[in-house]
Structures are given as C-alpha cells and as structure tokens.
CSV table of C-alpha atoms and ligand atoms in Angstrom, one decimal:
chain,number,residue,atom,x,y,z
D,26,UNK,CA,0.0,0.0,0.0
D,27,UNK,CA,1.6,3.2,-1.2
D,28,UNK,CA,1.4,5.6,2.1
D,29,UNK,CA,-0.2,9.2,0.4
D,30,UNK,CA,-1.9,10.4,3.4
D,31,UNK,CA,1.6,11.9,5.0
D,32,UNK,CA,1.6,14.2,7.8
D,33,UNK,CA,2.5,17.3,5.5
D,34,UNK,CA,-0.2,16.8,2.8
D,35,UNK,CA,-2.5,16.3,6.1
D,36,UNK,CA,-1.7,19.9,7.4
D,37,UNK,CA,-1.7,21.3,4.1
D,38,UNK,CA,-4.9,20.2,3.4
D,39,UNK,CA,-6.3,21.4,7.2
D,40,UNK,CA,-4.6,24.8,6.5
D,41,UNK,CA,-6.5,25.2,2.9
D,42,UNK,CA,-9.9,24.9,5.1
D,43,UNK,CA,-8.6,27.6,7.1
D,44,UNK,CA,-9.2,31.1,4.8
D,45,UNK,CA,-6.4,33.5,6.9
D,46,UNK,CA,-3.9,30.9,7.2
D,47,UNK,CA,-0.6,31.4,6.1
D,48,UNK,CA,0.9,27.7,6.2
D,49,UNK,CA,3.3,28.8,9.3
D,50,UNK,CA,1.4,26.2,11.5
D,51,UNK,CA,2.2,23.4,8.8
D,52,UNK,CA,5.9,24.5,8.5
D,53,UNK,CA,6.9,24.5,12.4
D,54,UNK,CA,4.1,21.4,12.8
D,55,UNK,CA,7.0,19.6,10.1
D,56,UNK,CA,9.6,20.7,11.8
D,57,UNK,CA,8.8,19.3,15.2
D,58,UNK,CA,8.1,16.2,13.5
D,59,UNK,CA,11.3,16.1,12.1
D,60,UNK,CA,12.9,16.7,15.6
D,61,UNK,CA,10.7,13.6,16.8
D,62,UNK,CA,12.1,11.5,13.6
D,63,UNK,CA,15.6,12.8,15.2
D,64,UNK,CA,14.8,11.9,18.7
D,65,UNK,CA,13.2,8.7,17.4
D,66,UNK,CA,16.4,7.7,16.0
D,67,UNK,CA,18.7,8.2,19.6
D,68,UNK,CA,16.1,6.5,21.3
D,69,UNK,CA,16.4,3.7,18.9
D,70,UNK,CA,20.3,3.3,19.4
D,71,UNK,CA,21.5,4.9,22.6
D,72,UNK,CA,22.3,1.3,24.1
D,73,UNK,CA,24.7,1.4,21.8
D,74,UNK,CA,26.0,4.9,21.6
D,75,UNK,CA,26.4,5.1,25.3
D,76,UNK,CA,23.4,7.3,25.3
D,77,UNK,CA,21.5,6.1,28.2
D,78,UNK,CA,23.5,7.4,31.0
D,79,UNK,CA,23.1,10.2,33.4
D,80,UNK,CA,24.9,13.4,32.6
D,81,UNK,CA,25.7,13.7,36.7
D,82,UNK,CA,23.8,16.8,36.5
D,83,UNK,CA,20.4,18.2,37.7
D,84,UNK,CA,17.7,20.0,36.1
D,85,UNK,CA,16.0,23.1,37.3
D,86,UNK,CA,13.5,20.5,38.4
D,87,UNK,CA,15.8,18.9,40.9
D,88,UNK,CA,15.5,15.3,38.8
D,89,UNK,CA,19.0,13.7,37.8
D,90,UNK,CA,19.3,14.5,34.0
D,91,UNK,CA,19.8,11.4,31.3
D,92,UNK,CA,22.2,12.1,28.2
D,93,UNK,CA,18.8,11.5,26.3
D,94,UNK,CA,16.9,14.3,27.7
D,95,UNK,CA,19.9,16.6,27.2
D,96,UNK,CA,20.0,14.9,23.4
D,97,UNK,CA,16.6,15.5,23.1
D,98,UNK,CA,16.3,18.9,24.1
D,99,UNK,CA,19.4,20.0,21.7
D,100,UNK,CA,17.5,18.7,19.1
D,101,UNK,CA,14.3,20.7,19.3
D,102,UNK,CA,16.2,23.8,20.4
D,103,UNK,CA,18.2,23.7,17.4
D,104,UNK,CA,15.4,23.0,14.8
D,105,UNK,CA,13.0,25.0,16.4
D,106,UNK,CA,14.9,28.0,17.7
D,107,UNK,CA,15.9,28.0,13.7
D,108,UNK,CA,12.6,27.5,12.0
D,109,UNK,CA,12.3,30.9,12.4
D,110,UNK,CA,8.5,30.9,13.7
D,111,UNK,CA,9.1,31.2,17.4
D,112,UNK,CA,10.4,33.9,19.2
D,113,UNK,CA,11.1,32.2,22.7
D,114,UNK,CA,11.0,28.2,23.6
D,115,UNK,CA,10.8,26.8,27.1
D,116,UNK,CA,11.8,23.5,28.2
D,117,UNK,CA,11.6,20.9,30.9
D,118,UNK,CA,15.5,20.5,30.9
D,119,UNK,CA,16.1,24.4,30.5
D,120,UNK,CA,15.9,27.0,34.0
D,121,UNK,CA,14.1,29.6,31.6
D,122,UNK,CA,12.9,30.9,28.6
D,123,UNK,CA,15.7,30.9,25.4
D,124,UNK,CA,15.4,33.2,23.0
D,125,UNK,CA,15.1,31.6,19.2
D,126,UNK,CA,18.3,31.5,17.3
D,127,UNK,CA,16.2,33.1,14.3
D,128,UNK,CA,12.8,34.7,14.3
D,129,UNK,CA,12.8,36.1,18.2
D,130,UNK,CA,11.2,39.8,17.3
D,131,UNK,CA,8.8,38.9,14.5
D,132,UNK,CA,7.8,35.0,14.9
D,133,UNK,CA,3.8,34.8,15.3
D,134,UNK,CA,4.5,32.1,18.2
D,135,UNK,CA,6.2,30.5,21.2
D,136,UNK,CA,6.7,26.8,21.9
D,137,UNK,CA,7.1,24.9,25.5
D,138,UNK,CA,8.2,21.4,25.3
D,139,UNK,CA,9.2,18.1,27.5
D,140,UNK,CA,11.9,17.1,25.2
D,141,UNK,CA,12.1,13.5,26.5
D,142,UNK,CA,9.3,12.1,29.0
D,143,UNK,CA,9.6,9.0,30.6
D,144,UNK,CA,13.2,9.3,31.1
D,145,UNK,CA,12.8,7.0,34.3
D,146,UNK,CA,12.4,4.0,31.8
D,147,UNK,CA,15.5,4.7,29.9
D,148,UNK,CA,17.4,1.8,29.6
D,149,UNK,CA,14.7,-0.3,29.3
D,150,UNK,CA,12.3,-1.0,26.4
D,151,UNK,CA,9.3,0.7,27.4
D,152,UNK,CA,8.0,3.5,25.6
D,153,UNK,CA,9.3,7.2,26.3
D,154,UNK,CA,8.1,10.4,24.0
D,155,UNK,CA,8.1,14.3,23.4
D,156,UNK,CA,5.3,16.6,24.4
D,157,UNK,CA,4.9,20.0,23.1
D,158,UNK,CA,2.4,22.9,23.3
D,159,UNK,CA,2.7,26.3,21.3
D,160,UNK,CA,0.8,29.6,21.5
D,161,UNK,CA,0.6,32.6,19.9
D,162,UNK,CA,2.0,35.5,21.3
D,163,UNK,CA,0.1,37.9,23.1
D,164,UNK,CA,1.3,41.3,21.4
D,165,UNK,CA,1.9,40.2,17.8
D,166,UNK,CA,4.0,43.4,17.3
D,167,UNK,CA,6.3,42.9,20.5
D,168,UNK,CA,8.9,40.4,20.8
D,169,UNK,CA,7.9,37.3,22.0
D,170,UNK,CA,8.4,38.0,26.1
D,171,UNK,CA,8.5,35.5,28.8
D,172,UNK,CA,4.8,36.5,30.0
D,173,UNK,CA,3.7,34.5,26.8
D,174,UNK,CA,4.1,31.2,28.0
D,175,UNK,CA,1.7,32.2,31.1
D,176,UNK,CA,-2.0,32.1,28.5
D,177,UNK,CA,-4.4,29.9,30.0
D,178,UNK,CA,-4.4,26.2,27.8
D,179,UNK,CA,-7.7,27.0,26.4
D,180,UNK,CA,-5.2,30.0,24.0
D,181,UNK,CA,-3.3,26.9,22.8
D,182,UNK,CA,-2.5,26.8,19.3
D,183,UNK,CA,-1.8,23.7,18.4
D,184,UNK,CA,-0.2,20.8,20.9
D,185,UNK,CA,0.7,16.9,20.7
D,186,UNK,CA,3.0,14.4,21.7
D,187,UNK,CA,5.5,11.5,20.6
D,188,UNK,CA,5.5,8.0,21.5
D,189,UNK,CA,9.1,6.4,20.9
D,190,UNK,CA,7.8,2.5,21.0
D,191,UNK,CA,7.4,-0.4,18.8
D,192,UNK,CA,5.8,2.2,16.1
D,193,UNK,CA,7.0,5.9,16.7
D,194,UNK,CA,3.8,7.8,16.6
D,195,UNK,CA,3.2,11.6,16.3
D,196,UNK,CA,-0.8,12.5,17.5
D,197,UNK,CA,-1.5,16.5,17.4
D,198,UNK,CA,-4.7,18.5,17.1
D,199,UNK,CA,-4.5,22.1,15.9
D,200,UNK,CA,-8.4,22.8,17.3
D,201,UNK,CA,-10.1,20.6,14.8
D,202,UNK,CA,-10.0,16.8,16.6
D,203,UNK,CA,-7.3,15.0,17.1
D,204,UNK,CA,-5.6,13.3,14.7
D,205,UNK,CA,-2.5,10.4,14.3
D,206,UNK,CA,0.2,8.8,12.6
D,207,UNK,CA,2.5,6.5,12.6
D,208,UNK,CA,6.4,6.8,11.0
D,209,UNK,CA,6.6,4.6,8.3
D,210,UNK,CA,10.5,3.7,8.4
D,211,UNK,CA,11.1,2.6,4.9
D,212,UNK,CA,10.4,6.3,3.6
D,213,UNK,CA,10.9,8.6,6.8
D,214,UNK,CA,7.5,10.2,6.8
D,215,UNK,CA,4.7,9.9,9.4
D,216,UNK,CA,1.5,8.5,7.5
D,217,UNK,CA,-1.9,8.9,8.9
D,218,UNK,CA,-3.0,6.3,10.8
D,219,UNK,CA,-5.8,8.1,13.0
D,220,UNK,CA,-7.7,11.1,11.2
D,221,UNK,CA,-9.9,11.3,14.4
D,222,UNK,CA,-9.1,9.9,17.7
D,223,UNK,CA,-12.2,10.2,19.8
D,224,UNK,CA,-11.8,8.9,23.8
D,225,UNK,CA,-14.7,6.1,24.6
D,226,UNK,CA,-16.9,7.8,27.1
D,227,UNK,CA,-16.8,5.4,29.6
D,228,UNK,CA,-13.7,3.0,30.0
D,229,UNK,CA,-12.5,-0.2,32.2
D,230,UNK,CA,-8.7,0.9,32.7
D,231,UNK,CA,-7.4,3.2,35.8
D,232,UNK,CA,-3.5,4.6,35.4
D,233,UNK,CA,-2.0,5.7,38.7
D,234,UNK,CA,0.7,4.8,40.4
D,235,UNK,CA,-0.5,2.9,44.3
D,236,UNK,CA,2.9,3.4,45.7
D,237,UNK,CA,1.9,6.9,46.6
D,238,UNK,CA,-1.2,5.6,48.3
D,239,UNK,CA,-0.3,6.3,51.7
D,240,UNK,CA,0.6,9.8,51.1
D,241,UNK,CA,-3.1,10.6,49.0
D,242,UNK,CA,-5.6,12.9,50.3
D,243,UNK,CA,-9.2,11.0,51.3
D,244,UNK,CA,-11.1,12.2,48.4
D,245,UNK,CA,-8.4,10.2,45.7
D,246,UNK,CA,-7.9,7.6,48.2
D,247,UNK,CA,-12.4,7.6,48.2
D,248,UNK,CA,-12.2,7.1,44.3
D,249,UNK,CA,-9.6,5.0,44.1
D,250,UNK,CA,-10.9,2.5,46.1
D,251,UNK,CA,-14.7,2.9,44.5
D,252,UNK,CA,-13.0,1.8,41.3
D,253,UNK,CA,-11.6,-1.4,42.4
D,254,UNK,CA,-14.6,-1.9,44.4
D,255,UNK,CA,-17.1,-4.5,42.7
D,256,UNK,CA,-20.0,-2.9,41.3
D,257,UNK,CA,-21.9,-4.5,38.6
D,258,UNK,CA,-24.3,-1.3,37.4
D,259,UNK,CA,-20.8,1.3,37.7
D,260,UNK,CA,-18.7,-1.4,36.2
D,261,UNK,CA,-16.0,-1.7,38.3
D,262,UNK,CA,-13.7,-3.3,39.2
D,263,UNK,CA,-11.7,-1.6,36.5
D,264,UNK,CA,-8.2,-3.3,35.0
D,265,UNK,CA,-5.1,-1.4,36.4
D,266,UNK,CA,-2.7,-0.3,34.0
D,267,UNK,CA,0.9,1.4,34.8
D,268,UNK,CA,3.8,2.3,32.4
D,269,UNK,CA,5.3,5.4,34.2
D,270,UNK,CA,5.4,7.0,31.1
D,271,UNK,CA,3.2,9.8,31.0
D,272,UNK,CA,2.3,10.1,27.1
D,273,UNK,CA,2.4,6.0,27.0
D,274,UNK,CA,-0.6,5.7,30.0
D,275,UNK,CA,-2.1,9.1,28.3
D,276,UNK,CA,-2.1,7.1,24.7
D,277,UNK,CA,-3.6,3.9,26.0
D,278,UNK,CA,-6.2,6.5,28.0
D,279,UNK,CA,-7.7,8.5,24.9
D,280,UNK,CA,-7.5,5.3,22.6
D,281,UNK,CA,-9.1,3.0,25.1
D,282,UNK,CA,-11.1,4.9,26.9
D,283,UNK,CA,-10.8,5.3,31.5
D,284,UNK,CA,-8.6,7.2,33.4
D,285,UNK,CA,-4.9,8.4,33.6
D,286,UNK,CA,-4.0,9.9,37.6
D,287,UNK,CA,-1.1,11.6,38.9
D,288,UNK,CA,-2.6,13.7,41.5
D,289,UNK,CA,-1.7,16.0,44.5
D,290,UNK,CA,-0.3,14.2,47.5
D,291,UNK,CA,0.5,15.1,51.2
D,292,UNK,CA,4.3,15.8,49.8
D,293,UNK,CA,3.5,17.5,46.8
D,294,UNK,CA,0.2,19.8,46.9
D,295,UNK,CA,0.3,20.6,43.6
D,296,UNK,CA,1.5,16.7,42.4
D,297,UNK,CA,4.5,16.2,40.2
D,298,UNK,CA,3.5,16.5,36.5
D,299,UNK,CA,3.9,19.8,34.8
D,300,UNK,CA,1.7,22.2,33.8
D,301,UNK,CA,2.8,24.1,30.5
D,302,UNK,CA,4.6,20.8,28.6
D,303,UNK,CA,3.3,18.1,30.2
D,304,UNK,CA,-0.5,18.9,32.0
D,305,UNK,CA,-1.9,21.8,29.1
D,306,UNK,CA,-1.0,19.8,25.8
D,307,UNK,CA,-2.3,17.1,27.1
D,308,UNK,CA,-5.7,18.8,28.7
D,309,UNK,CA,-6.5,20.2,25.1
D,310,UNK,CA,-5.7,16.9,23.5
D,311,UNK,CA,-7.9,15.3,26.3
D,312,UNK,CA,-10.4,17.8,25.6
D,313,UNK,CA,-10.1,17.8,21.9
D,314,UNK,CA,-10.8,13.6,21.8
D,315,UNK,CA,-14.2,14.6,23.9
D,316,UNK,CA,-12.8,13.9,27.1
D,317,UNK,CA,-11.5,16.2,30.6
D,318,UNK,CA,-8.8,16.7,32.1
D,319,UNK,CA,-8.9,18.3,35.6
D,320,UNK,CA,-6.1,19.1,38.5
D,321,UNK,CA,-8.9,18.0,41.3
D,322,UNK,CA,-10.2,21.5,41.4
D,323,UNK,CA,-11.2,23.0,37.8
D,324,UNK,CA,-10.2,22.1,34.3
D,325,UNK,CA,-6.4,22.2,33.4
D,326,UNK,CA,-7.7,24.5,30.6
D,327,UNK,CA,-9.0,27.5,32.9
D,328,UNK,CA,-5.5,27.0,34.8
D,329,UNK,CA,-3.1,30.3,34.1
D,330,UNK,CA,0.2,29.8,35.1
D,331,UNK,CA,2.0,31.6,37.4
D,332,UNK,CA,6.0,30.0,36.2
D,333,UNK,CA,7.0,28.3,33.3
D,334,UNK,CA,7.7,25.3,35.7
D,335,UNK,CA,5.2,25.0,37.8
D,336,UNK,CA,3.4,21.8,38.7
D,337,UNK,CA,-0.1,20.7,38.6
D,338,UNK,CA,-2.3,17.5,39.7
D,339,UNK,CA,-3.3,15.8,36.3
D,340,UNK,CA,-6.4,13.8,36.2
D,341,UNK,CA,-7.4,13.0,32.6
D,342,UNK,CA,-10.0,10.8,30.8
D,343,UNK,CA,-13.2,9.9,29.8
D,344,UNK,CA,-16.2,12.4,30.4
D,345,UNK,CA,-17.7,9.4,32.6
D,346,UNK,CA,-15.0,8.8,35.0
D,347,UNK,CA,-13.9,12.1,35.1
D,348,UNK,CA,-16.9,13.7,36.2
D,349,UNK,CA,-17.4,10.6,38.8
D,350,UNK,CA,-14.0,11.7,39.9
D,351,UNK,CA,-15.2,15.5,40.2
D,352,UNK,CA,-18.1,14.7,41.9
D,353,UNK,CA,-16.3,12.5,44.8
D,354,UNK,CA,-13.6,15.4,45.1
D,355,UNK,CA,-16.5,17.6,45.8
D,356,UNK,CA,-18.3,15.3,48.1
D,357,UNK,CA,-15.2,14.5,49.7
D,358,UNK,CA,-14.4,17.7,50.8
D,359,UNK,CA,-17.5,19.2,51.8
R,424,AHG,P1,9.9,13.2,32.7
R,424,AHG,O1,10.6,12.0,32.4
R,424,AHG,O2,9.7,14.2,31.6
R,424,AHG,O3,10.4,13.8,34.0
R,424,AHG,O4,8.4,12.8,33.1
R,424,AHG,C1,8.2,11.7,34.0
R,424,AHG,C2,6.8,11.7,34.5
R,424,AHG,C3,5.8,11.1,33.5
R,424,AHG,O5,6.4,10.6,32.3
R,424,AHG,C4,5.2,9.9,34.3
R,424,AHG,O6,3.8,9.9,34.1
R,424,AHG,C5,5.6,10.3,35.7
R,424,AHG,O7,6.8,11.0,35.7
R,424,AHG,C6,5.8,9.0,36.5
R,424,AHG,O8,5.9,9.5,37.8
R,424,AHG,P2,6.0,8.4,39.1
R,424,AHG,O9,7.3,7.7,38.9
R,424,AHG,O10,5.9,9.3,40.2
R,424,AHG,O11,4.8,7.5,38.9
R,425,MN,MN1,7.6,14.4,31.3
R,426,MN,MN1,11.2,15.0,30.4
C-alpha cells in the first residue's frame, strides 16, 4: 500500500480549510516532526551509543538528568529555535525561557516542550516520548516575552506528543480533533493512521501509580478505592494499567477509553506533572478527543500559570469517570 496520506499533505490540506492561514502552523508542525524522527532515531540506538547514561547533572526541576533528555532537548532547540516561527521556547530541561536562534522579534508564536518524557524507563524498552504545546504571542508586534508562555491552555495553538515504541507515533490537534500517525520507516514520513481519535466515554482501565497511596488525600484515596470496588451497574472493578510514562498511559487512555491519575499528595500539593509541557498539551488533546482533564479543582484549561515550571495535579479521561471523579472530590471535601 503506497502511504499518500503523509503528515504534511494532512496539514496542508487542514490549512487550505482555514481562509487566513498562512501555512506557518504546517511548516513548524514539520519541523517538530522532524525533531521527533531525530529523537526517534537516539532513542532507537542509545544502548549502543552510550546514550542512556546520566549526565551527573540536575535540572531546574531537581530530577537527575539522562544524556537522552539533554539529546533530546538540543535537538528541538536547534530545529526549532531556527525554523524561524518562534520567538522564545521553554523547556523541561532548561531553567528559563531561550530566546530563538532566528525569528525572536517577528515569529507569530512561542513553543514549551518536554523534550524526552519518561526518562525514568530509559534503559529499558518501554515507551518514552516528546510533548509539546505552542501559543501565539500575546502582542503580535512585541517580541515574543517571557509572560507569553503564562496564557491559559484554552489559548493553545496547536499541541501533541510522541511515542518512541514499537511504532513511533506523532498524535497532534491544531483545534479541529485530534488526529494520528504513525512513521513509516522505509520512507521517513509519518503516514496517517488516525484522522480522528475520539476517547470512549466510559472505559474499564485506571492509570495511577498505588505506591503513593499512603501519602493521598481521602477524596483520591475515596475514588480510588470505588474503582476497584465490585459494582456490577458502575462497572468496576476496573483493570489497572501502569507504564510510568506519562504520554504512553495518556495514549492507552484516549484510545481506550478510562482514566490516567497523577494527583496532589500530602508531599506534593500541587502533584508532580507539569503544567505548560506536560499537563496543558495534554488537557486540550484530552479535551479535543471529547474527554477532561482536571487538576482536582477545575479544568487544566482555565488554569493560568504563574512560572513556566510549575506543577499541577493531572487527572485526565473519559467524560464518565472524570466527572465521577469530580463529583467524589467535591463530596469529599465538603
Ligand atoms: P519526565 O521523564 O519528563 O520527567 O516525566 C516523567 C513523568 C511522566 O512521564 C510519568 O507519568 C511520571 O513522571 C511518572 O511518575 P512516578 O514515577 O511518580 O509515577
Ligand atoms: Mn515528562
Ligand atoms: Mn522530560
């Protein structure tokens, strides 16, 4: 089967619906997919290019970096700091914003990204991917300035994510759905695979991670329990499913329908994940499939952030288990 339905005739063909469009978004949508195809590749063989070390330093998040998530994020920096359509970028593995090598005082947008997520499973053969979220700037006639990464996530752009596994896969939405592909590795272009990925409104898989369970507030310890509680007319118990990979468990989540938890605990208030790379793309995919994502309190969506690092609580899923999770937050806490 000849693959026609690549990822750039896709965009070009979403950007001719669009009347104003310029075919920026498609041009720095390709170039992130080429950094993915990059990253793809030093995923693939960093066991044997002694890539899967530590660099013995630490990140502005206090986490002990891997040469992969320095790798990573030098190759998105330098493709899209070049590309010439974003003034500033923000990573995970970066203490603040950098300004674009190219393009800083009259590029229509910005870019955040996790450059490598999942590092924890580096070294092994489960999944790891990118996650990225872009925005227009505020003042289109200023430079891009730092206050531009703080929009709420319902002023995203366009966001998506990688999944660096037995297939890489590349799954954005630019507003319209959410749509996905698949590299095809005999002609280096990511064929569509997915044109809509719609999230099941009610599932029978729960993602969290238990070994935190002695540190949860009542109200997740409540709903935890409810869903592994048997209950033939709610369904449950549901099937628990972990891979410590945030855009792996997210995947699995919007394609099979349930729900994906990494919420607050007594040690972190405001959880682990966060909010502009990892929580916000993923809210507006979440949202853009026809499902929620929450932080326990309101959407992720309505959340405006206060740093370019801060964390957030990141409950996402079908409408079904996420409102069920709403509701027992609410009894919970009276
Ligand atoms: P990153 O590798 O970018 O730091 O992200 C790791 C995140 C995310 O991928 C995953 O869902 C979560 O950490 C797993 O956290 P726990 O080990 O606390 O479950
Ligand atoms: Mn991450
Ligand atoms: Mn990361």
């Amino acid at each position: 089967m000849i693959p026609t339905q690549t990822l750039a005739r896709f965009i070009h063909a979403q950007e001719k619906q669009v009347p104003q469009s310029t075919g920026e978004l498609s041009d720095l949508l390709t170039s992130i997919a080429l950094g993915v195809k990059i990253i793809a590749r030093l995923v693939q063989t960093a066991g044997f290019k002694g890539l899967q070390g530590y660099t013995g330093r630490v990140n502005v998040q206090g986490e002990k970096t891997h040469l992969l998530d320095e790798e990573a994020d030098q190759v998105l920096m330098e493709l899209l700091g070049s590309s010439g359509h974003f003034g500033l970028l923000v990573s995970e593995e970066r203490d603040s914003v950098v300004a674009a090598k190219e393009g800083r005082r009259d590029a229509k947008y910005v870019v955040a990204f996790d450059p490598l997520d999942g590092s924890s499973n580096i070294g092994t053969n489960i999944p790891v991917g990118t996650i990225f979220t872009i925005f227009r700037k505020v003042d289109p006639d200023k430079e891009a300035q730092h206050d531009d990464f703080l929009q709420k996530g319902r002023s995203i752009v366009a966001a998506g994510y990688s999944i660096y596994g037995a297939k890489v896969s590349f799954v954005y939405s630019c507003g319209a759905g959410v749509h996905g592909f698949t590299l095809d590795p005999d002609v280096g272009e990511f064929v569509l695979t997915e044109e809509k990925i719609v999230i099941p409104d009610k599932g029978k898989i729960y993602s969290v991670n238990e070994g935190y369970y002695p540190i949860w507030d009542e109200p997740t310890i409540k709903f935890i329990e409810s869903i592994k509680k048997e209950d033939e007319e709610r369904g449950t118990p549901y099937s628990g499913r972990y891979v410590g990979s945030l855009v792996s468990d997210f995947d699995r989540t919007i394609r099979k329908g349930g729900i994906f938890l990494h919420p607050a605990n007594k040690k972190r208030e405001r959880g682990k994940l966060r909010l502009l790379y990892e929580c916000m793309p993923l809210a507006f995919i979440a949202e853009q499939a026809g499902g929620r994502a929450v932080d326990g309190t309101c959407d992720i969506l309505d959340i405006k952030p206060q740093n370019i690092h801060e964390r957030c609580p990141f409950i996402a899923g079908g409408k079904y288990e996420i409102d069920w999770f709403m509701r027992v937050m609410a009894e919970t806490r009276g």
